[in-house]
PDB file of C-alpha atoms in Angstrom:
ATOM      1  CA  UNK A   1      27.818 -20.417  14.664  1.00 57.00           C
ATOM      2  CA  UNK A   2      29.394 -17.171  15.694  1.00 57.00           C
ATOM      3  CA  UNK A   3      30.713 -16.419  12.206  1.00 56.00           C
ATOM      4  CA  UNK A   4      27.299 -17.152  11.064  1.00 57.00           C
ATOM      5  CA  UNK A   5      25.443 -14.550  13.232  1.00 54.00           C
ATOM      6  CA  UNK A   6      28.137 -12.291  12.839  1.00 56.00           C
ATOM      7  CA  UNK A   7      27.128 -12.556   8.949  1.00 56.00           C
ATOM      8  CA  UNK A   8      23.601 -12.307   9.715  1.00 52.00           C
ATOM      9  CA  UNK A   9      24.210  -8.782  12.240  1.00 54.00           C
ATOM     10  CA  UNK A  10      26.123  -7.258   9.275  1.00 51.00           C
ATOM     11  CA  UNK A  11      23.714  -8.071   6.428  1.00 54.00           C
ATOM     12  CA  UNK A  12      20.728  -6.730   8.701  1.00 53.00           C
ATOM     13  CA  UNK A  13      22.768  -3.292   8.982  1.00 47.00           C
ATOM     14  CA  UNK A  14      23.306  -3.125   5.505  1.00 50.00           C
ATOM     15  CA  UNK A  15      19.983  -3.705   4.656  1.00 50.00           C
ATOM     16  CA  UNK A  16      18.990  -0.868   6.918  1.00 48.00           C
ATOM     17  CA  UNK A  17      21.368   1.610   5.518  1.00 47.00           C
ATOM     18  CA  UNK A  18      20.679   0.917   2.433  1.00 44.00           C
ATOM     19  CA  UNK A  19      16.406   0.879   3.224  1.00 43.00           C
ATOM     20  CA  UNK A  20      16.952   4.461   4.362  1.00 42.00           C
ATOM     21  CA  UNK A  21      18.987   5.863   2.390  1.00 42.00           C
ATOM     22  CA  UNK A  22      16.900   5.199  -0.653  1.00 49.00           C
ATOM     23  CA  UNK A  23      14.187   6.739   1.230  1.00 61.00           C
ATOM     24  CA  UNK A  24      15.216   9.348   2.428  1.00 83.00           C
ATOM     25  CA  UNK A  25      13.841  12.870   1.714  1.00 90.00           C
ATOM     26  CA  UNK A  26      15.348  14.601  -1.017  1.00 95.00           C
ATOM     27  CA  UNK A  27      14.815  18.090  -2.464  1.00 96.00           C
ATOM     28  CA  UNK A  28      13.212  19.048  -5.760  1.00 97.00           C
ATOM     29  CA  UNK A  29      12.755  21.764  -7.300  1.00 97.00           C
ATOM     30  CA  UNK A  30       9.304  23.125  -9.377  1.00 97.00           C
ATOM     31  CA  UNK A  31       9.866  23.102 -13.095  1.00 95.00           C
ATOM     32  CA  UNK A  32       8.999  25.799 -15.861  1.00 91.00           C
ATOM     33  CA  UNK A  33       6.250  22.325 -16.995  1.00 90.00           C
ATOM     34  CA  UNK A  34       4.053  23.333 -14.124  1.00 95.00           C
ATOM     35  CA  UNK A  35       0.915  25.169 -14.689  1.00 96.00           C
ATOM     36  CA  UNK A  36      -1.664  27.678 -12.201  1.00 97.00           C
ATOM     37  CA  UNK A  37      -5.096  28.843 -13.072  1.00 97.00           C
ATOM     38  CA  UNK A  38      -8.004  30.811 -11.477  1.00 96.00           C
ATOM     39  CA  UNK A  39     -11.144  30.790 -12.921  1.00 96.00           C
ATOM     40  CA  UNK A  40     -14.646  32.101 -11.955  1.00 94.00           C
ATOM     41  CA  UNK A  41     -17.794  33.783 -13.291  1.00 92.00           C
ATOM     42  CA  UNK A  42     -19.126  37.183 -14.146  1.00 87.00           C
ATOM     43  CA  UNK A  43     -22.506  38.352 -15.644  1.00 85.00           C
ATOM     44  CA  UNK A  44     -21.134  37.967 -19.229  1.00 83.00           C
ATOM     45  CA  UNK A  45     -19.213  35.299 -18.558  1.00 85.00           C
ATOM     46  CA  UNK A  46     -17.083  32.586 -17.288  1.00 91.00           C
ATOM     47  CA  UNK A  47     -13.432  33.338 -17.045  1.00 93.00           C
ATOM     48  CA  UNK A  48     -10.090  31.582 -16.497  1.00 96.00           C
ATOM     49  CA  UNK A  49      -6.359  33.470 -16.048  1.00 96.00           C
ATOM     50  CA  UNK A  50      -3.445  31.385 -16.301  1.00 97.00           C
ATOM     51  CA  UNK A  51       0.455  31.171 -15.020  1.00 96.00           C
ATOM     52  CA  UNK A  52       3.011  29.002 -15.871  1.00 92.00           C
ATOM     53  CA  UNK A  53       6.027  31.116 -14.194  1.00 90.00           C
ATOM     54  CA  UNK A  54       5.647  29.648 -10.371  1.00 94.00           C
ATOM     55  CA  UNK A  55       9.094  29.109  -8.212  1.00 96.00           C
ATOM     56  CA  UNK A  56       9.288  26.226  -5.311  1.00 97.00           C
ATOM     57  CA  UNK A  57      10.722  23.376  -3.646  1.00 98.00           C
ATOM     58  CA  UNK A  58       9.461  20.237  -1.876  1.00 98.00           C
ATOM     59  CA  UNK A  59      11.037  17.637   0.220  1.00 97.00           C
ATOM     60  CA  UNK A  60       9.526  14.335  -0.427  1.00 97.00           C
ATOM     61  CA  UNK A  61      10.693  10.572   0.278  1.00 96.00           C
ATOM     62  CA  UNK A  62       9.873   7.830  -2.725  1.00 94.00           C
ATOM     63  CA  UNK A  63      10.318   4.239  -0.952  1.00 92.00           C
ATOM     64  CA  UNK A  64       9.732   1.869  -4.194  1.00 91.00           C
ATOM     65  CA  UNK A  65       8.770   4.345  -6.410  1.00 91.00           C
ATOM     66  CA  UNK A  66       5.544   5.168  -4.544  1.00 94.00           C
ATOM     67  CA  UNK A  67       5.863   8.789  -2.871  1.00 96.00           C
ATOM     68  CA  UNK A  68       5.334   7.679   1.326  1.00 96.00           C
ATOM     69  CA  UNK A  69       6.132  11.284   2.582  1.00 97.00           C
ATOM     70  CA  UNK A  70       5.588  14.937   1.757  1.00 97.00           C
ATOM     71  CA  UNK A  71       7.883  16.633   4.668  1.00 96.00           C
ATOM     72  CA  UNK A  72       7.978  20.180   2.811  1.00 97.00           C
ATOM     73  CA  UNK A  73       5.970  22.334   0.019  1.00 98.00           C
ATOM     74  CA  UNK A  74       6.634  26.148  -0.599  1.00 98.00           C
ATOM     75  CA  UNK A  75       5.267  27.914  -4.504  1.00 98.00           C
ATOM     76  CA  UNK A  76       6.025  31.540  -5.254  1.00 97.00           C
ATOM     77  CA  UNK A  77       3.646  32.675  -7.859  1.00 97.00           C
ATOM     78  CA  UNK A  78       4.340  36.095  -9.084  1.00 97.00           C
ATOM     79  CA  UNK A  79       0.986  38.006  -9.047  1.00 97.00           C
ATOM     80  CA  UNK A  80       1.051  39.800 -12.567  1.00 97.00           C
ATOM     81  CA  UNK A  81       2.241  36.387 -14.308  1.00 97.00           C
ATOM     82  CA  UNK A  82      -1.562  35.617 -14.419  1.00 97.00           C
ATOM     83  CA  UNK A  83      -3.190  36.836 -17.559  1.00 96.00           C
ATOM     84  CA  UNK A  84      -6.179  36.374 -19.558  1.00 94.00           C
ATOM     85  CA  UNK A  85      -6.766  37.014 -22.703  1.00 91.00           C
ATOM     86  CA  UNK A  86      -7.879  40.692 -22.764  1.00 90.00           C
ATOM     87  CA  UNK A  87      -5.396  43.356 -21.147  1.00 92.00           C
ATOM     88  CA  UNK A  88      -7.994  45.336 -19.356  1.00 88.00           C
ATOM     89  CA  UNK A  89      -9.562  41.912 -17.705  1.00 89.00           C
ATOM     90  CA  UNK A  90      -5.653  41.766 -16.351  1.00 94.00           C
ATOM     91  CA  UNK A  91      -5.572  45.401 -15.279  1.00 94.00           C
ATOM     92  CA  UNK A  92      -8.706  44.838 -12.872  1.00 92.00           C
ATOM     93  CA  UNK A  93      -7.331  41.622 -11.429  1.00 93.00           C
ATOM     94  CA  UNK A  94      -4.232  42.845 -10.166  1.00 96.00           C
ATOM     95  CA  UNK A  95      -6.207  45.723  -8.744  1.00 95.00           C
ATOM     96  CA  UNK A  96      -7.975  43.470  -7.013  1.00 95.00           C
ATOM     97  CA  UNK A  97      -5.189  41.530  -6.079  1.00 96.00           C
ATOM     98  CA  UNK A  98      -3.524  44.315  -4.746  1.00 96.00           C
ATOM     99  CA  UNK A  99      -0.301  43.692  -6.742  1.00 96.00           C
ATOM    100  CA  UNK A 100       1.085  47.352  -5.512  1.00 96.00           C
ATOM    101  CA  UNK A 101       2.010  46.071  -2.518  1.00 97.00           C
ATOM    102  CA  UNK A 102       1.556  42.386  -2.630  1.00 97.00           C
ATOM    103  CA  UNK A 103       3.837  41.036  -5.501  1.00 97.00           C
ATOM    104  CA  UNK A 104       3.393  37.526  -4.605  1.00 97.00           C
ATOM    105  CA  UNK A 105       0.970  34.669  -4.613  1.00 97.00           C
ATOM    106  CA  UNK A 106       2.447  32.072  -1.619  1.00 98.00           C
ATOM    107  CA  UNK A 107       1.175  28.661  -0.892  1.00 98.00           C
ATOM    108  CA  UNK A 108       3.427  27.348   2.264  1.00 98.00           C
ATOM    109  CA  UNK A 109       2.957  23.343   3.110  1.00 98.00           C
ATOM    110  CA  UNK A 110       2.197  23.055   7.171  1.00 98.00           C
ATOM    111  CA  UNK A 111       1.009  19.094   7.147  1.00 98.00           C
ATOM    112  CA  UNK A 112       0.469  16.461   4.573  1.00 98.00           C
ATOM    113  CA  UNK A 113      -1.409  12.990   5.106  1.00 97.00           C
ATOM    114  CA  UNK A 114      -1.842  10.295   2.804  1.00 97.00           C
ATOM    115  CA  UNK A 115      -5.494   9.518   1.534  1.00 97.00           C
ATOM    116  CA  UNK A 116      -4.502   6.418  -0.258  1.00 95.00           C
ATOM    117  CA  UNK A 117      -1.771   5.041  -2.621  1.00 90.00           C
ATOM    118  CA  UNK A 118      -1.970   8.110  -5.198  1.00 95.00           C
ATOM    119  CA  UNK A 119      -4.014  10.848  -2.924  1.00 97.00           C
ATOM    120  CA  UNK A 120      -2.624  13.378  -0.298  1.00 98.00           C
ATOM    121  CA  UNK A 121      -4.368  15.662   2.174  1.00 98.00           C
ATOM    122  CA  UNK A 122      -2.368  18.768   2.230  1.00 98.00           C
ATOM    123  CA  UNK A 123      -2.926  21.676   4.848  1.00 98.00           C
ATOM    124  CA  UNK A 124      -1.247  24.836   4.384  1.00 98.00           C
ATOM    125  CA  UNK A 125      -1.122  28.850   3.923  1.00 98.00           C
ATOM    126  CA  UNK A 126      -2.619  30.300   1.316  1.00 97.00           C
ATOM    127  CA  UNK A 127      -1.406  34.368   1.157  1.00 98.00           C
ATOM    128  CA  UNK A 128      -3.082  36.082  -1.546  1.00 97.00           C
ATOM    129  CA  UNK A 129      -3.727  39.906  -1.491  1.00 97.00           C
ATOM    130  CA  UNK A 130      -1.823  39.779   1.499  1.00 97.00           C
ATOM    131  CA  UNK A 131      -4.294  37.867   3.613  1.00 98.00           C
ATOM    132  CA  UNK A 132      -3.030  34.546   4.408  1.00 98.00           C
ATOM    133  CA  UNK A 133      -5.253  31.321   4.961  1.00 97.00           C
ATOM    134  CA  UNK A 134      -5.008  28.073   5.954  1.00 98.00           C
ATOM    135  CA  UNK A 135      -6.900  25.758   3.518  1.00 97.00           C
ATOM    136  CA  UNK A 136      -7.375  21.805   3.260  1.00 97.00           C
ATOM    137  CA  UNK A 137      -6.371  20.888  -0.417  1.00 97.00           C
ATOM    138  CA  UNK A 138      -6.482  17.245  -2.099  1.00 97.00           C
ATOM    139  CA  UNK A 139      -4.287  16.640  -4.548  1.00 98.00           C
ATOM    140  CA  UNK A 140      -3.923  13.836  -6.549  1.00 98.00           C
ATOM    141  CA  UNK A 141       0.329  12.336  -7.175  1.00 97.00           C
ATOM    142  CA  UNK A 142       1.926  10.878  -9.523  1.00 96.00           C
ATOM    143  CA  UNK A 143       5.857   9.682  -9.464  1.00 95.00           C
ATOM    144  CA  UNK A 144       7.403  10.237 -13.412  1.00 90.00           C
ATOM    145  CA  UNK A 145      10.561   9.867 -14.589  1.00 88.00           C
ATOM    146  CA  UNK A 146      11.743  13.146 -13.987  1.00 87.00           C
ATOM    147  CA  UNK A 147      10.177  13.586  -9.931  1.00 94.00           C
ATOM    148  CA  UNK A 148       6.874  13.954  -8.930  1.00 97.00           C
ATOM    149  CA  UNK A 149       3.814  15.549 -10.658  1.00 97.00           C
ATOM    150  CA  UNK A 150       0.998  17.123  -8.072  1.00 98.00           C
ATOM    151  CA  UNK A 151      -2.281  18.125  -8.884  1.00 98.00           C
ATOM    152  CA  UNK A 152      -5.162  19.917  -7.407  1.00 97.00           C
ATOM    153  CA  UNK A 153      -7.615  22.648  -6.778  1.00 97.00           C
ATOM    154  CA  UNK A 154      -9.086  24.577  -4.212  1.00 96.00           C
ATOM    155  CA  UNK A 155     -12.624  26.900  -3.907  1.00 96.00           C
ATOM    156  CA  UNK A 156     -12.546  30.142  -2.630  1.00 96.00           C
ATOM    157  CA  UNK A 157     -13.836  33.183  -2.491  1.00 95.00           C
ATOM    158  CA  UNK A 158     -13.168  36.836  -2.870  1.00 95.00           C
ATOM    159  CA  UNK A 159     -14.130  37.623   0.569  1.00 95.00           C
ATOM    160  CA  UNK A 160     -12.162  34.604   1.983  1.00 96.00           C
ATOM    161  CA  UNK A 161      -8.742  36.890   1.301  1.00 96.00           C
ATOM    162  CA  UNK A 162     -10.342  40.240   1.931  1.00 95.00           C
ATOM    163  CA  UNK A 163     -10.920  41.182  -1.728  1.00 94.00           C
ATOM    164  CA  UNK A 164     -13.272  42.946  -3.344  1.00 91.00           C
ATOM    165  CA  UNK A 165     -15.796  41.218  -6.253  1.00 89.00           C
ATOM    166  CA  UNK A 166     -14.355  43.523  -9.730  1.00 86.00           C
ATOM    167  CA  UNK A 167     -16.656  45.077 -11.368  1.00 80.00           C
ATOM    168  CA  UNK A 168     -16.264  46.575 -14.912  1.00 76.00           C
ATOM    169  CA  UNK A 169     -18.435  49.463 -17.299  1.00 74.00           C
ATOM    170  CA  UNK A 170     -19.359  51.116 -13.892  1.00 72.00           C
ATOM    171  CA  UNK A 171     -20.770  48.229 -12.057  1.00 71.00           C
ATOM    172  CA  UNK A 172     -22.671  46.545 -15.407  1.00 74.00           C
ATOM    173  CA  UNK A 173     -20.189  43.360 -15.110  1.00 81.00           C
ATOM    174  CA  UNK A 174     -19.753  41.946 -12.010  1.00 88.00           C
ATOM    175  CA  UNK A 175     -17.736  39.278 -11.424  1.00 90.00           C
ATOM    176  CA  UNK A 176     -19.513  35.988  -9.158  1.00 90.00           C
ATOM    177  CA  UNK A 177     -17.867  35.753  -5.400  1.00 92.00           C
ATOM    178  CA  UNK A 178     -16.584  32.019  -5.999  1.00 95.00           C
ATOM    179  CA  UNK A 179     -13.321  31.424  -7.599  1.00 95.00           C
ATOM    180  CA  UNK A 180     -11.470  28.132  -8.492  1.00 97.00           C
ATOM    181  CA  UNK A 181      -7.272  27.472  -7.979  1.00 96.00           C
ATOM    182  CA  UNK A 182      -6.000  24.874  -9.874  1.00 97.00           C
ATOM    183  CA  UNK A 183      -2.673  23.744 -10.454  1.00 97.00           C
ATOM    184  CA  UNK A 184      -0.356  20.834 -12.115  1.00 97.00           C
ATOM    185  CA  UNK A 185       2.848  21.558 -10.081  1.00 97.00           C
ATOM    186  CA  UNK A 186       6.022  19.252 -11.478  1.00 97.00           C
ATOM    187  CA  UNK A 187       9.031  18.781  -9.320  1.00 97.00           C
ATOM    188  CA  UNK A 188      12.531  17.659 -10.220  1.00 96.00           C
ATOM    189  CA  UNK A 189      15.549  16.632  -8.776  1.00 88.00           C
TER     190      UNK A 189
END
């Protein structure tokens, strides 16, 4: 009887080791695959600028291959990677942007709660234009082969980071106050 719950004591530890240690938090690392976009409005018309050329890591703990924890989140997003399609519409944004003394676009993670099986709640600091924010962002997950895929978007506004609306052909194109951040981040081991 002894030797039996001696048995029993060891398998229970073993099971428990092994339990955490596949879920434990492990570090990834954002991959070239990911993608960033802003997008907005102007009087002649809608616009988009896109990055693909963002730096970051996350912690995060898959139990089962279902993602139960976000513990850490930190993207890098060089300013002037965002372009458009027309150099001059570039020139204005990174005016705006400030990119003479603020290089970088930062998003750091402060909290992250689960929504359901595939949906986070993510609170953390926005810095853009050197103004830094704390904004509520749901993003949607998704566990692949290769880590864990993240996507999402957020509203903002000019004001919201203390920029200036850009204007273009003195003043006759002016650019709408609302803006849209989306991105498809991709983390790997």
């Amino acid at each position: 009887m002894k030797t039996k719950k001696i048995k029993l004591f060891a398998f229970i530890v073993a099971f428990l080791g092994i339990t955490s240690f596949v879920s434990a938090q492990k570090s990834y690392t954002l991959n070239a695959k990911s993608a960033f976009s802003v997008s907005g409005t102007s009087t002649l018309h809608d616009w988009e600028m896109k990055s693909g050329s963002g730096t970051g890591t996350a912690g995060f703990t898959i139990t089962n291959s279902k993602l139960t924890d976000i513990g850490s989140l930190s993207v890098t997003l060089l300013a002037e990677s965002i372009k458009s399609d027309k150099k001059s519409m570039d020139k204005v944004a990174y005016k705006t942007l400030k990119t003479d003394k603020n290089k970088n676009i930062t998003y750091t993670l402060k909290s992250a709660e689960k929504v359901n099986e595939n949906t986070w709640e993510l609170t953390g600091t926005y810095t853009i234009a050197g103004v830094s924010k704390i904004l509520k962002t749901t993003v949607k997950t998704t566990i692949t082969k290769e880590g864990v895929n993240l996507q999402g978007s957020n509203k903002i506004t000019f004001t919201d980071f203390g920029m200036k609306s850009p204007t273009a052909l003195l003043g006759t194109i002016k650019t709408g106050q609302d803006l849209t951040l989306k991105f498809n981040l991709n983390f790997n081991l």
